[in-house]
PDB file of C-alpha atoms in Angstrom:
ATOM      1  CA  CYS A   1       0.000   0.000   0.000  1.00 72.00           C
ATOM      2  CA  LEU A   2       1.123   3.614  -0.440  1.00 84.00           C
ATOM      3  CA  LEU A   3       1.310   4.080   3.304  1.00 85.00           C
ATOM      4  CA  LYS A   4       3.949   1.348   3.555  1.00 90.00           C
ATOM      5  CA  ALA A   5       6.012   3.017   0.790  1.00 90.00           C
ATOM      6  CA  VAL A   6       5.797   6.409   2.508  1.00 90.00           C
ATOM      7  CA  VAL A   7       6.891   4.925   5.836  1.00 92.00           C
ATOM      8  CA  HIS A   8       9.895   3.127   4.322  1.00 94.00           C
ATOM      9  CA  SER A   9      10.879   6.245   2.376  1.00 93.00           C
ATOM     10  CA  ASN A  10      10.732   8.400   5.506  1.00 93.00           C
ATOM     11  CA  ILE A  11      12.767   5.860   7.482  1.00 95.00           C
ATOM     12  CA  GLY A  12      15.326   5.817   4.660  1.00 94.00           C
ATOM     13  CA  THR A  13      15.569   9.596   4.730  1.00 93.00           C
ATOM     14  CA  VAL A  14      16.133   9.660   8.485  1.00 95.00           C
ATOM     15  CA  LYS A  15      18.777   6.929   8.290  1.00 95.00           C
ATOM     16  CA  TYR A  16      20.533   8.727   5.433  1.00 93.00           C
ATOM     17  CA  ARG A  17      20.628  11.953   7.453  1.00 93.00           C
ATOM     18  CA  LEU A  18      22.078   9.976  10.379  1.00 94.00           C
ATOM     19  CA  LYS A  19      24.869   8.766   8.037  1.00 93.00           C
ATOM     20  CA  MET A  20      23.518   5.200   8.107  1.00 94.00           C
ATOM     21  CA  VAL A  21      23.848   4.879   4.331  1.00 93.00           C
ATOM     22  CA  ARG A  22      23.567   1.095   3.967  1.00 94.00           C
ATOM     23  CA  GLU A  23      20.531   0.959   6.249  1.00 95.00           C
ATOM     24  CA  SER A  24      18.900   3.805   4.347  1.00 94.00           C
ATOM     25  CA  MET A  25      19.406   1.896   1.083  1.00 94.00           C
ATOM     26  CA  ALA A  26      17.501  -1.061   2.550  1.00 95.00           C
ATOM     27  CA  SER A  27      14.595   1.210   3.521  1.00 94.00           C
ATOM     28  CA  PHE A  28      14.507   2.938   0.134  1.00 94.00           C
ATOM     29  CA  GLU A  29      14.619  -0.442  -1.620  1.00 94.00           C
ATOM     30  CA  ALA A  30      11.647  -1.596   0.475  1.00 94.00           C
ATOM     31  CA  ALA A  31       9.734   1.554  -0.526  1.00 93.00           C
ATOM     32  CA  LYS A  32      10.671   1.033  -4.172  1.00 92.00           C
ATOM     33  CA  ALA A  33       9.534  -2.586  -4.033  1.00 92.00           C
ATOM     34  CA  ALA A  34       6.193  -1.567  -2.525  1.00 91.00           C
ATOM     35  CA  LEU A  35       5.651   0.979  -5.308  1.00 90.00           C
ATOM     36  CA  GLU A  36       6.849  -1.198  -8.180  1.00 85.00           C
ATOM     37  CA  ASP A  37       4.871  -4.291  -7.207  1.00 79.00           C
ATOM     38  CA  GLU A  38       2.712  -5.004 -10.272  1.00 55.00           C
ATOM     39  CA  ASN A  39       0.020  -6.779  -8.251  1.00 53.00           C
ATOM     40  CA  GLU A  40      -0.439  -3.762  -6.002  1.00 54.00           C
ATOM     41  CA  LYS A  41      -0.711  -1.053  -8.672  1.00 52.00           C
ATOM     42  CA  GLU A  42      -4.406  -1.549  -9.304  1.00 51.00           C
ATOM     43  CA  SER A  43      -5.319  -1.816  -5.629  1.00 52.00           C
ATOM     44  CA  GLN A  44      -3.321   1.248  -4.512  1.00 49.00           C
ATOM     45  CA  ILE A  45      -6.290   3.610  -4.696  1.00 49.00           C
ATOM     46  CA  ASP A  46      -8.621   1.235  -2.869  1.00 48.00           C
ATOM     47  CA  CYS A  47      -5.978   0.725  -0.190  1.00 52.00           C
ATOM     48  CA  VAL A  48      -5.720   4.470   0.424  1.00 47.00           C
ATOM     49  CA  VAL A  49      -9.447   5.142   0.346  1.00 48.00           C
ATOM     50  CA  GLN A  50     -10.567   2.108   2.374  1.00 51.00           C
ATOM     51  CA  SER A  51      -7.595   1.786   4.700  1.00 51.00           C
ATOM     52  CA  SER A  52      -8.484   0.873   8.263  1.00 53.00           C
ATOM     53  CA  GLU A  53      -4.973   1.743   9.457  1.00 54.00           C
ATOM     54  CA  PRO A  54      -5.128   4.794  11.708  1.00 50.00           C
ATOM     55  CA  HIS A  55      -3.152   7.771  10.442  1.00 47.00           C
ATOM     56  CA  ASP A  56      -3.629  11.544  10.495  1.00 46.00           C
ATOM     57  CA  ASP A  57      -3.662  12.225   6.775  1.00 47.00           C
ATOM     58  CA  SER A  58      -5.282  10.067   4.136  1.00 51.00           C
ATOM     59  CA  ARG A  59      -4.149  12.330   1.271  1.00 66.00           C
ATOM     60  CA  PHE A  60      -1.233  10.721  -0.531  1.00 73.00           C
ATOM     61  CA  PRO A  61       0.722  11.943  -3.531  1.00 81.00           C
ATOM     62  CA  PRO A  62       0.268   9.816  -6.649  1.00 85.00           C
ATOM     63  CA  ARG A  63       2.139   6.541  -6.847  1.00 87.00           C
ATOM     64  CA  SER A  64       4.183   7.820  -9.818  1.00 87.00           C
ATOM     65  CA  TYR A  65       5.415  10.827  -7.810  1.00 89.00           C
ATOM     66  CA  LEU A  66       6.356   8.672  -4.825  1.00 91.00           C
ATOM     67  CA  LEU A  67       8.217   6.310  -7.160  1.00 91.00           C
ATOM     68  CA  LEU A  68      10.117   9.267  -8.628  1.00 92.00           C
ATOM     69  CA  VAL A  69      11.150  10.434  -5.153  1.00 92.00           C
ATOM     70  CA  VAL A  70      12.209   6.944  -4.056  1.00 94.00           C
ATOM     71  CA  ARG A  71      14.176   6.264  -7.263  1.00 93.00           C
ATOM     72  CA  LEU A  72      16.019   9.565  -6.862  1.00 93.00           C
ATOM     73  CA  ASN A  73      16.867   8.700  -3.257  1.00 93.00           C
ATOM     74  CA  VAL A  74      18.043   5.211  -4.242  1.00 94.00           C
ATOM     75  CA  SER A  75      20.238   6.657  -7.001  1.00 93.00           C
ATOM     76  CA  ARG A  76      21.882   9.100  -4.560  1.00 91.00           C
ATOM     77  CA  VAL A  77      22.496   6.352  -2.004  1.00 94.00           C
ATOM     78  CA  ALA A  78      23.828   4.036  -4.749  1.00 93.00           C
ATOM     79  CA  LEU A  79      26.424   6.690  -5.568  1.00 90.00           C
ATOM     80  CA  ARG A  80      27.427   6.920  -1.906  1.00 90.00           C
ATOM     81  CA  LEU A  81      27.822   3.123  -1.917  1.00 93.00           C
ATOM     82  CA  ASN A  82      30.028   3.354  -5.041  1.00 90.00           C
ATOM     83  CA  LYS A  83      27.465   1.842  -7.452  1.00 91.00           C
ATOM     84  CA  PRO A  84      27.403   4.394 -10.304  1.00 89.00           C
ATOM     85  CA  ASP A  85      25.919   1.944 -12.831  1.00 90.00           C
ATOM     86  CA  GLU A  86      22.874   1.354 -10.624  1.00 92.00           C
ATOM     87  CA  ALA A  87      22.467   5.114 -10.172  1.00 91.00           C
ATOM     88  CA  ALA A  88      22.707   5.694 -13.940  1.00 90.00           C
ATOM     89  CA  GLU A  89      20.058   3.033 -14.573  1.00 92.00           C
ATOM     90  CA  LEU A  90      17.690   4.690 -12.099  1.00 90.00           C
ATOM     91  CA  CYS A  91      18.285   8.108 -13.695  1.00 88.00           C
ATOM     92  CA  SER A  92      17.313   6.591 -17.044  1.00 88.00           C
ATOM     93  CA  LEU A  93      14.109   5.197 -15.504  1.00 88.00           C
ATOM     94  CA  ILE A  94      13.313   8.606 -14.025  1.00 88.00           C
ATOM     95  CA  ALA A  95      13.777  10.295 -17.398  1.00 85.00           C
ATOM     96  CA  GLU A  96      11.608   7.686 -19.121  1.00 84.00           C
ATOM     97  CA  ASP A  97       8.814   7.854 -16.524  1.00 79.00           C
ATOM     98  CA  ASN A  98       8.676  11.638 -16.494  1.00 73.00           C
ATOM     99  CA  LYS A  99       8.018  12.225 -20.190  1.00 68.00           C
ATOM    100  CA  PRO A 100       5.160  14.705 -20.740  1.00 63.00           C
ATOM    101  CA  HIS A 101       2.703  12.154 -22.176  1.00 49.00           C
ATOM    102  CA  ARG A 102       3.192   9.919 -19.135  1.00 54.00           C
ATOM    103  CA  ARG A 103       2.642  12.814 -16.716  1.00 51.00           C
ATOM    104  CA  ASN A 104      -0.627  13.834 -18.408  1.00 51.00           C
ATOM    105  CA  THR A 105      -2.024  10.301 -18.331  1.00 52.00           C
ATOM    106  CA  ILE A 106      -1.156   9.971 -14.653  1.00 52.00           C
ATOM    107  CA  ALA A 107      -2.721  13.343 -13.788  1.00 51.00           C
ATOM    108  CA  ARG A 108      -6.015  12.374 -15.441  1.00 51.00           C
ATOM    109  CA  ARG A 109      -6.081   9.071 -13.498  1.00 53.00           C
ATOM    110  CA  ILE A 110      -5.492  10.907 -10.214  1.00 50.00           C
ATOM    111  CA  SER A 111      -8.275  13.414 -10.661  1.00 50.00           C
ATOM    112  CA  SER A 112     -10.780  10.841 -11.865  1.00 51.00           C
ATOM    113  CA  SER A 113     -10.118   8.157  -9.297  1.00 49.00           C
ATOM    114  CA  LEU A 114      -8.868   9.636  -6.035  1.00 50.00           C
ATOM    115  CA  LEU A 115     -11.005  12.721  -5.774  1.00 50.00           C
ATOM    116  CA  ARG A 116     -14.744  12.126  -5.839  1.00 50.00           C
ATOM    117  CA  ARG A 117     -16.763  14.911  -7.424  1.00 48.00           C
ATOM    118  CA  SER A 118     -20.135  16.003  -6.127  1.00 48.00           C
ATOM    119  CA  ASN A 119     -22.772  17.361  -8.483  1.00 51.00           C
ATOM    120  CA  SER A 120     -25.058  18.363  -5.643  1.00 53.00           C
ATOM    121  CA  PHE A 121     -23.733  21.900  -5.276  1.00 52.00           C
ATOM    122  CA  SER A 122     -22.003  23.730  -8.109  1.00 59.00           C
ATOM    123  CA  ALA A 123     -19.864  25.967  -5.867  1.00 55.00           C
ATOM    124  CA  THR A 124     -18.471  22.920  -4.097  1.00 63.00           C
ATOM    125  CA  SER A 125     -17.760  21.220  -7.414  1.00 69.00           C
ATOM    126  CA  SER A 126     -16.083  24.374  -8.723  1.00 77.00           C
ATOM    127  CA  ALA A 127     -13.915  24.669  -5.607  1.00 78.00           C
ATOM    128  CA  LEU A 128     -12.980  21.001  -5.903  1.00 75.00           C
ATOM    129  CA  GLU A 129     -12.055  21.464  -9.571  1.00 81.00           C
ATOM    130  CA  THR A 130      -9.813  24.386  -8.597  1.00 84.00           C
ATOM    131  CA  ALA A 131      -8.185  22.382  -5.800  1.00 82.00           C
ATOM    132  CA  ILE A 132      -7.574  19.421  -8.142  1.00 82.00           C
ATOM    133  CA  ALA A 133      -5.977  21.695 -10.751  1.00 84.00           C
ATOM    134  CA  ALA A 134      -3.719  23.305  -8.126  1.00 86.00           C
ATOM    135  CA  TYR A 135      -2.710  19.913  -6.743  1.00 85.00           C
ATOM    136  CA  GLU A 136      -1.924  18.531 -10.211  1.00 86.00           C
ATOM    137  CA  HIS A 137       0.112  21.655 -11.020  1.00 87.00           C
ATOM    138  CA  ASP A 138       2.109  21.335  -7.803  1.00 89.00           C
ATOM    139  CA  ILE A 139       2.849  17.628  -8.388  1.00 88.00           C
ATOM    140  CA  ASP A 140       3.839  18.376 -12.001  1.00 88.00           C
ATOM    141  CA  ARG A 141       6.186  21.186 -10.918  1.00 89.00           C
ATOM    142  CA  ARG A 142       7.814  19.021  -8.241  1.00 90.00           C
ATOM    143  CA  SER A 143       8.177  16.094 -10.660  1.00 88.00           C
ATOM    144  CA  LYS A 144       9.914  18.300 -13.212  1.00 89.00           C
ATOM    145  CA  TRP A 145      12.312  19.593 -10.575  1.00 88.00           C
ATOM    146  CA  LEU A 146      13.150  16.093  -9.306  1.00 88.00           C
ATOM    147  CA  SER A 147      13.679  14.881 -12.879  1.00 88.00           C
ATOM    148  CA  SER A 148      16.013  17.793 -13.470  1.00 85.00           C
ATOM    149  CA  VAL A 149      17.971  16.849 -10.337  1.00 86.00           C
ATOM    150  CA  ALA A 150      18.326  13.295 -11.664  1.00 87.00           C
ATOM    151  CA  GLU A 151      19.270  14.463 -15.143  1.00 84.00           C
ATOM    152  CA  HIS A 152      21.829  17.076 -14.135  1.00 81.00           C
ATOM    153  CA  TYR A 153      23.046  16.670 -10.556  1.00 82.00           C
ATOM    154  CA  ILE A 154      23.028  12.884 -10.159  1.00 84.00           C
ATOM    155  CA  THR A 155      24.290  12.311 -13.708  1.00 83.00           C
ATOM    156  CA  GLY A 156      27.053  14.856 -13.071  1.00 81.00           C
ATOM    157  CA  LEU A 157      28.024  13.008  -9.883  1.00 82.00           C
ATOM    158  CA  ILE A 158      28.114   9.730 -11.819  1.00 83.00           C
ATOM    159  CA  HIS A 159      30.563  11.226 -14.310  1.00 80.00           C
ATOM    160  CA  GLU A 160      32.687  12.655 -11.488  1.00 79.00           C
ATOM    161  CA  GLU A 161      32.710   9.230  -9.825  1.00 81.00           C
ATOM    162  CA  LYS A 162      34.279   7.693 -12.940  1.00 76.00           C
ATOM    163  CA  GLY A 163      37.237  10.053 -12.480  1.00 76.00           C
ATOM    164  CA  GLU A 164      38.583  10.365 -16.037  1.00 70.00           C
ATOM    165  CA  PRO A 165      39.227  13.815 -17.576  1.00 66.00           C
ATOM    166  CA  LYS A 166      36.513  13.393 -20.229  1.00 69.00           C
ATOM    167  CA  ASP A 167      34.074  12.482 -17.469  1.00 64.00           C
ATOM    168  CA  TYR A 168      34.779  15.778 -15.677  1.00 60.00           C
ATOM    169  CA  LYS A 169      33.919  17.624 -18.875  1.00 65.00           C
ATOM    170  CA  GLU A 170      30.694  15.623 -19.103  1.00 67.00           C
ATOM    171  CA  ALA A 171      29.940  16.363 -15.427  1.00 61.00           C
ATOM    172  CA  TRP A 172      30.502  20.072 -16.018  1.00 66.00           C
ATOM    173  CA  HIS A 173      28.060  19.915 -18.928  1.00 65.00           C
ATOM    174  CA  HIS A 174      25.388  18.366 -16.695  1.00 59.00           C
ATOM    175  CA  TYR A 175      25.911  20.874 -13.890  1.00 58.00           C
ATOM    176  CA  ASN A 176      25.575  23.903 -16.210  1.00 55.00           C
TER     177      ASN A 176
END
């Protein structure tokens, strides 16, 4: 369920900040596995809406956004663990998943499935439409920024990690 992925991602972030890099990788991998599980993809929305687990906030970002965040975290930790090939592979997945046609399809699924519209009162429906549009815009903006981090910063670090003069030139290109 999405809640499990969020918990593992948060634990990974805390462990990374505490300089427990290997332990954080295990937490991020658990979050990634929860998000990439093919059997769970279709039941994610039902799990969030009908969850009996007590928590303060039942509003979750879309699965695709959480996967982007987790993949970026895993790629950064992979670099710290001296696994540049794994980080490069994740950056490629991030670039592929964040193409504009994929983002638009995901945004339509979010608004049609997670947020229930009411036709009983037009002002309420209008306010909900405005809130949905603002939420989709915010997620889109954040996704673009995270993709840019993967494309430029992480890829630049990968080239620096390789340590050859041509790789430094390539890293400089990605940073600027």
